């Protein structure tokens, strides 16, 4: 059976989690393209509940790296040296907030791939931003109270070629007719 193919389907197939980035900062246009793609993600009842914060400030990125590593109990950089860290938050009491934030992050990862950037989904933002330090950062970002972290994207130019995809498991999908 012939497979339908187009640029979007190829982008989805070619996207990989990037775990090594060049030091060079991405351009403002590239950042705007990725962030804008996130704003077009589907959200529950069209409420657009997520908040997205892109951090390029070296000191704040360093603080985020330390906070995330502390949650993990490691000293390594959980954001893999990415020059941009994109944080996604949702109202803690929104019943579909986690799903909305997840869709935003997926859109941004696909957009990054489409324009030649690398990204990697990073966890532990829920724990990071539940702390006094995390709540203080959210206030500094101008966010409303009552949010929780969904996750973050390490974002930048890949340093090296991405790994080949793992083979898809045989029983991944089913069709019931």
Short mmCIF file of N, CA, C and O in Angstrom, two decimals, residues 24-113:
data_model
loop_
_atom_site.label_atom_id
_atom_site.label_comp_id
_atom_site.label_asym_id
_atom_site.label_seq_id
_atom_site.Cartn_x
_atom_site.Cartn_y
_atom_site.Cartn_z
N UNK A 24 25.52 28.97 20.00
CA UNK A 24 24.90 30.09 19.27
C UNK A 24 23.41 30.21 19.59
O UNK A 24 22.67 29.22 19.53
N UNK A 25 22.98 31.43 19.93
CA UNK A 25 21.56 31.68 20.22
C UNK A 25 20.75 31.66 18.93
O UNK A 25 21.23 32.08 17.88
N UNK A 26 19.52 31.17 19.00
CA UNK A 26 18.63 31.18 17.84
C UNK A 26 18.20 32.62 17.55
O UNK A 26 18.30 33.49 18.41
N UNK A 27 17.70 32.85 16.35
CA UNK A 27 17.28 34.20 15.97
C UNK A 27 15.92 34.53 16.57
O UNK A 27 15.14 33.63 16.93
N UNK A 28 15.62 35.81 16.64
CA UNK A 28 14.31 36.25 17.12
C UNK A 28 13.20 35.70 16.24
O UNK A 28 12.14 35.30 16.73
N UNK A 29 13.41 35.68 14.92
CA UNK A 29 12.39 35.16 14.00
C UNK A 29 12.14 33.68 14.24
O UNK A 29 11.00 33.21 14.19
N UNK A 30 13.21 32.91 14.47
CA UNK A 30 13.05 31.48 14.73
C UNK A 30 12.28 31.27 16.05
O UNK A 30 11.37 30.43 16.10
N UNK A 31 12.65 32.03 17.07
CA UNK A 31 11.96 31.89 18.35
C UNK A 31 10.48 32.24 18.19
O UNK A 31 9.60 31.51 18.68
N UNK A 32 10.20 33.33 17.51
CA UNK A 32 8.81 33.75 17.31
C UNK A 32 8.03 32.68 16.55
O UNK A 32 6.86 32.40 16.88
N UNK A 33 8.64 32.06 15.55
CA UNK A 33 7.95 31.03 14.77
C UNK A 33 7.58 29.84 15.66
O UNK A 33 6.46 29.31 15.57
N UNK A 34 8.50 29.43 16.52
CA UNK A 34 8.24 28.29 17.41
C UNK A 34 7.15 28.64 18.42
O UNK A 34 6.21 27.87 18.64
N UNK A 35 7.28 29.82 19.04
CA UNK A 35 6.28 30.22 20.04
C UNK A 35 4.90 30.37 19.41
O UNK A 35 3.90 29.93 19.98
N UNK A 36 4.85 30.96 18.24
CA UNK A 36 3.56 31.16 17.56
C UNK A 36 2.91 29.82 17.23
O UNK A 36 1.70 29.66 17.37
N UNK A 37 3.72 28.85 16.80
CA UNK A 37 3.17 27.51 16.53
C UNK A 37 2.51 26.94 17.77
O UNK A 37 1.46 26.30 17.69
N UNK A 38 3.10 27.20 18.94
CA UNK A 38 2.50 26.74 20.19
C UNK A 38 1.13 27.34 20.44
O UNK A 38 0.24 26.68 20.97
N UNK A 39 0.95 28.60 20.02
CA UNK A 39 -0.34 29.27 20.27
C UNK A 39 -1.46 28.71 19.40
O UNK A 39 -2.62 29.00 19.66
N UNK A 40 -1.12 27.93 18.39
CA UNK A 40 -2.14 27.34 17.54
C UNK A 40 -2.44 25.89 17.90
O UNK A 40 -3.16 25.20 17.18
N UNK A 41 -1.92 25.44 19.03
CA UNK A 41 -2.23 24.09 19.49
C UNK A 41 -3.68 24.02 19.93
O UNK A 41 -4.25 25.01 20.40
N UNK A 42 -4.29 22.86 19.78
CA UNK A 42 -5.67 22.73 20.28
C UNK A 42 -5.68 22.82 21.80
O UNK A 42 -4.76 22.34 22.47
N UNK A 43 -6.70 23.48 22.32
CA UNK A 43 -6.89 23.56 23.77
C UNK A 43 -8.36 23.29 24.09
O UNK A 43 -9.24 23.53 23.26
N UNK A 44 -8.59 22.82 25.28
CA UNK A 44 -9.93 22.48 25.72
C UNK A 44 -10.87 23.67 25.55
O UNK A 44 -10.62 24.76 26.07
N UNK A 45 -11.96 23.43 24.81
CA UNK A 45 -12.99 24.44 24.54
C UNK A 45 -12.41 25.75 24.02
O UNK A 45 -12.97 26.83 24.22
N UNK A 46 -11.23 25.68 23.40
CA UNK A 46 -10.61 26.87 22.82
C UNK A 46 -10.19 27.90 23.85
O UNK A 46 -10.00 29.07 23.52
N UNK A 47 -10.00 27.50 25.10
CA UNK A 47 -9.72 28.45 26.18
C UNK A 47 -8.30 29.00 26.18
O UNK A 47 -8.02 29.96 26.87
N UNK A 48 -7.40 28.36 25.46
CA UNK A 48 -6.00 28.82 25.41
C UNK A 48 -5.45 29.00 26.82
O UNK A 48 -4.88 30.03 27.16
N UNK A 49 -5.59 27.97 27.62
CA UNK A 49 -5.21 28.04 29.04
C UNK A 49 -3.70 28.12 29.30
O UNK A 49 -3.30 28.68 30.32
N UNK A 50 -2.83 27.58 28.43
CA UNK A 50 -1.40 27.61 28.76
C UNK A 50 -0.78 29.01 28.69
O UNK A 50 -1.29 29.92 28.04
N UNK A 51 0.33 29.13 29.40
CA UNK A 51 1.21 30.30 29.34
C UNK A 51 2.58 29.78 28.93
O UNK A 51 3.03 28.76 29.44
N UNK A 52 3.24 30.49 28.03
CA UNK A 52 4.54 30.07 27.52
C UNK A 52 5.55 31.18 27.82
O UNK A 52 5.29 32.35 27.53
N UNK A 53 6.69 30.79 28.38
CA UNK A 53 7.76 31.74 28.70
C UNK A 53 9.05 31.23 28.08
O UNK A 53 9.51 30.12 28.41
N UNK A 54 9.62 32.01 27.17
CA UNK A 54 10.91 31.66 26.57
C UNK A 54 12.00 32.41 27.33
O UNK A 54 11.93 33.63 27.49
N UNK A 55 12.99 31.67 27.80
CA UNK A 55 14.08 32.27 28.58
C UNK A 55 15.38 32.14 27.80
O UNK A 55 15.79 31.03 27.45
N UNK A 56 16.01 33.29 27.55
CA UNK A 56 17.32 33.32 26.90
C UNK A 56 18.36 34.01 27.78
O UNK A 56 19.55 33.96 27.47
N UNK A 57 17.94 34.60 28.86
CA UNK A 57 18.84 35.25 29.80
C UNK A 57 19.75 34.19 30.42
O UNK A 57 19.27 33.23 31.03
N UNK A 58 21.06 34.37 30.27
CA UNK A 58 22.02 33.35 30.69
C UNK A 58 21.91 33.07 32.19
O UNK A 58 21.96 31.90 32.61
N UNK A 59 21.75 34.09 33.00
CA UNK A 59 21.68 33.88 34.45
C UNK A 59 20.41 33.13 34.85
O UNK A 59 20.44 32.22 35.69
N UNK A 60 19.29 33.51 34.24
CA UNK A 60 18.03 32.82 34.57
C UNK A 60 18.07 31.39 34.05
O UNK A 60 17.63 30.46 34.73
N UNK A 61 18.64 31.18 32.85
CA UNK A 61 18.79 29.81 32.35
C UNK A 61 19.63 28.98 33.32
O UNK A 61 19.31 27.82 33.60
N UNK A 62 20.70 29.58 33.83
CA UNK A 62 21.54 28.88 34.80
C UNK A 62 20.77 28.51 36.06
O UNK A 62 20.93 27.40 36.60
N UNK A 63 19.93 29.39 36.49
CA UNK A 63 19.10 29.13 37.67
C UNK A 63 18.13 27.98 37.39
O UNK A 63 17.95 27.08 38.22
N UNK A 64 17.52 28.00 36.21
CA UNK A 64 16.61 26.91 35.83
C UNK A 64 17.36 25.58 35.76
O UNK A 64 16.85 24.55 36.21
N UNK A 65 18.56 25.60 35.21
CA UNK A 65 19.37 24.38 35.13
C UNK A 65 19.65 23.82 36.53
O UNK A 65 19.52 22.61 36.76
N UNK A 66 20.02 24.70 37.45
CA UNK A 66 20.30 24.25 38.83
C UNK A 66 19.04 23.72 39.50
O UNK A 66 19.08 22.69 40.20
N UNK A 67 17.92 24.41 39.32
CA UNK A 67 16.67 23.97 39.94
C UNK A 67 16.26 22.59 39.43
O UNK A 67 15.87 21.71 40.21
N UNK A 68 16.32 22.40 38.13
CA UNK A 68 15.90 21.13 37.54
C UNK A 68 16.85 20.02 37.97
O UNK A 68 16.41 18.92 38.34
N UNK A 69 18.15 20.29 37.95
CA UNK A 69 19.13 19.28 38.37
C UNK A 69 18.90 18.89 39.83
O UNK A 69 19.04 17.72 40.19
N UNK A 70 18.54 19.86 40.65
CA UNK A 70 18.29 19.59 42.06
C UNK A 70 17.11 18.63 42.23
O UNK A 70 17.16 17.70 43.04
N UNK A 71 16.04 18.83 41.45
CA UNK A 71 14.90 17.92 41.50
C UNK A 71 15.34 16.51 41.11
O UNK A 71 14.92 15.52 41.71
N UNK A 72 16.22 16.43 40.10
CA UNK A 72 16.71 15.13 39.63
C UNK A 72 17.72 14.51 40.58
O UNK A 72 17.99 13.31 40.51
N UNK A 73 18.36 15.35 41.41
CA UNK A 73 19.42 14.86 42.28
C UNK A 73 20.73 14.67 41.55
O UNK A 73 21.52 13.77 41.88
N UNK A 74 20.97 15.50 40.52
CA UNK A 74 22.21 15.41 39.73
C UNK A 74 22.85 16.80 39.64
O UNK A 74 22.25 17.79 40.06
N UNK A 75 24.03 16.84 39.09
CA UNK A 75 24.70 18.12 38.86
C UNK A 75 24.85 18.43 37.38
O UNK A 75 25.33 19.50 37.01
N UNK A 76 24.43 17.52 36.52
CA UNK A 76 24.53 17.73 35.07
C UNK A 76 23.45 18.72 34.61
O UNK A 76 22.56 19.08 35.38
N UNK A 77 23.54 19.14 33.37
CA UNK A 77 22.60 20.11 32.81
C UNK A 77 21.40 19.39 32.20
O UNK A 77 21.52 18.80 31.13
N UNK A 78 20.24 19.45 32.84
CA UNK A 78 19.06 18.76 32.30
C UNK A 78 18.56 19.34 30.97
O UNK A 78 17.75 18.70 30.30
N UNK A 79 19.03 20.54 30.60
CA UNK A 79 18.61 21.17 29.35
C UNK A 79 19.67 21.03 28.26
O UNK A 79 19.57 21.66 27.21
N UNK A 80 20.67 20.21 28.52
CA UNK A 80 21.67 19.82 27.51
C UNK A 80 22.40 20.99 26.85
O UNK A 80 22.78 20.90 25.69
N UNK A 81 22.55 22.09 27.56
CA UNK A 81 23.29 23.22 27.00
C UNK A 81 22.51 24.05 26.01
O UNK A 81 23.09 24.93 25.35
N UNK A 82 21.22 23.85 25.89
CA UNK A 82 20.40 24.63 24.95
C UNK A 82 20.44 26.11 25.36
O UNK A 82 20.29 26.42 26.54
N UNK A 83 20.60 27.01 24.40
CA UNK A 83 20.67 28.43 24.73
C UNK A 83 19.31 29.05 25.05
O UNK A 83 19.24 30.13 25.63
N UNK A 84 18.23 28.39 24.66
CA UNK A 84 16.88 28.86 24.95
C UNK A 84 16.12 27.76 25.69
O UNK A 84 16.18 26.59 25.29
N UNK A 85 15.45 28.15 26.76
CA UNK A 85 14.58 27.23 27.50
C UNK A 85 13.17 27.79 27.43
O UNK A 85 12.94 28.94 27.81
N UNK A 86 12.25 26.99 26.91
CA UNK A 86 10.85 27.42 26.78
C UNK A 86 10.02 26.66 27.81
O UNK A 86 9.96 25.44 27.77
N UNK A 87 9.42 27.41 28.71
CA UNK A 87 8.63 26.85 29.81
C UNK A 87 7.14 26.94 29.48
O UNK A 87 6.70 27.94 28.92
N UNK A 88 6.40 25.92 29.84
CA UNK A 88 4.95 25.91 29.63
C UNK A 88 4.26 25.70 30.98
O UNK A 88 4.59 24.78 31.73
N UNK A 89 3.30 26.58 31.26
CA UNK A 89 2.53 26.57 32.50
C UNK A 89 1.05 26.50 32.16
O UNK A 89 0.63 26.97 31.09
N UNK A 90 0.26 25.98 33.10
CA UNK A 90 -1.19 25.96 32.97
C UNK A 90 -1.81 26.22 34.34
O UNK A 90 -1.16 25.99 35.37
N UNK A 91 -3.06 26.69 34.36
CA UNK A 91 -3.73 26.84 35.65
C UNK A 91 -3.81 25.47 36.36
O UNK A 91 -4.25 24.48 35.77
N UNK A 92 -3.39 25.45 37.62
CA UNK A 92 -3.34 24.19 38.37
C UNK A 92 -4.72 23.56 38.51
O UNK A 92 -4.84 22.34 38.61
N UNK A 93 -5.77 24.38 38.52
CA UNK A 93 -7.12 23.84 38.72
C UNK A 93 -7.87 23.57 37.42
O UNK A 93 -9.04 23.20 37.45
N UNK A 94 -7.22 23.75 36.28
CA UNK A 94 -7.88 23.51 34.99
C UNK A 94 -7.92 22.01 34.73
O UNK A 94 -6.87 21.37 34.68
N UNK A 95 -9.10 21.41 34.57
CA UNK A 95 -9.18 19.96 34.44
C UNK A 95 -8.46 19.41 33.21
O UNK A 95 -8.05 18.25 33.21
N UNK A 96 -8.30 20.22 32.17
CA UNK A 96 -7.63 19.75 30.96
C UNK A 96 -6.31 20.49 30.70
O UNK A 96 -5.75 20.39 29.62
N UNK A 97 -5.84 21.22 31.69
CA UNK A 97 -4.64 22.03 31.51
C UNK A 97 -3.42 21.23 31.08
O UNK A 97 -2.69 21.65 30.18
N UNK A 98 -3.21 20.10 31.72
CA UNK A 98 -2.04 19.29 31.37
C UNK A 98 -2.09 18.88 29.90
O UNK A 98 -1.07 18.92 29.20
N UNK A 99 -3.25 18.51 29.42
CA UNK A 99 -3.39 18.11 28.02
C UNK A 99 -3.17 19.31 27.09
O UNK A 99 -2.51 19.21 26.06
N UNK A 100 -3.72 20.45 27.48
CA UNK A 100 -3.54 21.67 26.67
C UNK A 100 -2.05 22.01 26.58
O UNK A 100 -1.54 22.30 25.50
N UNK A 101 -1.36 21.99 27.71
CA UNK A 101 0.06 22.32 27.72
C UNK A 101 0.88 21.33 26.92
O UNK A 101 1.85 21.70 26.24
N UNK A 102 0.49 20.07 26.97
CA UNK A 102 1.17 19.04 26.20
C UNK A 102 1.04 19.29 24.70
O UNK A 102 2.00 19.16 23.94
N UNK A 103 -0.15 19.68 24.27
CA UNK A 103 -0.35 19.99 22.84
C UNK A 103 0.50 21.19 22.42
O UNK A 103 1.07 21.19 21.33
N UNK A 104 0.59 22.19 23.27
CA UNK A 104 1.42 23.37 22.97
C UNK A 104 2.87 22.94 22.79
O UNK A 104 3.55 23.34 21.83
N UNK A 105 3.37 22.11 23.70
CA UNK A 105 4.76 21.66 23.60
C UNK A 105 4.99 20.84 22.34
O UNK A 105 6.01 21.02 21.66
N UNK A 106 4.05 19.98 22.00
CA UNK A 106 4.20 19.17 20.78
C UNK A 106 4.25 20.06 19.54
O UNK A 106 5.10 19.87 18.67
N UNK A 107 3.34 21.03 19.46
CA UNK A 107 3.37 21.95 18.32
C UNK A 107 4.72 22.65 18.20
O UNK A 107 5.26 22.79 17.10
N UNK A 108 5.26 23.10 19.33
CA UNK A 108 6.53 23.82 19.29
C UNK A 108 7.68 22.92 18.87
O UNK A 108 8.58 23.34 18.13
N UNK A 109 7.68 21.65 19.28
CA UNK A 109 8.73 20.72 18.87
C UNK A 109 8.68 20.46 17.37
O UNK A 109 9.71 20.42 16.70
N UNK A 110 7.48 20.33 16.84
CA UNK A 110 7.33 20.09 15.40
C UNK A 110 7.75 21.32 14.62
O UNK A 110 8.45 21.22 13.60
N UNK A 111 7.37 22.51 15.10
CA UNK A 111 7.77 23.75 14.44
C UNK A 111 9.29 23.89 14.45
O UNK A 111 9.89 24.29 13.45
N UNK A 112 9.91 23.58 15.58
CA UNK A 112 11.38 23.67 15.67
C UNK A 112 12.03 22.78 14.62
O UNK A 112 12.93 23.22 13.89
N UNK A 113 11.56 21.56 14.50
CA UNK A 113 12.10 20.64 13.50
C UNK A 113 11.92 21.21 12.10
O UNK A 113 12.83 21.16 11.27
#
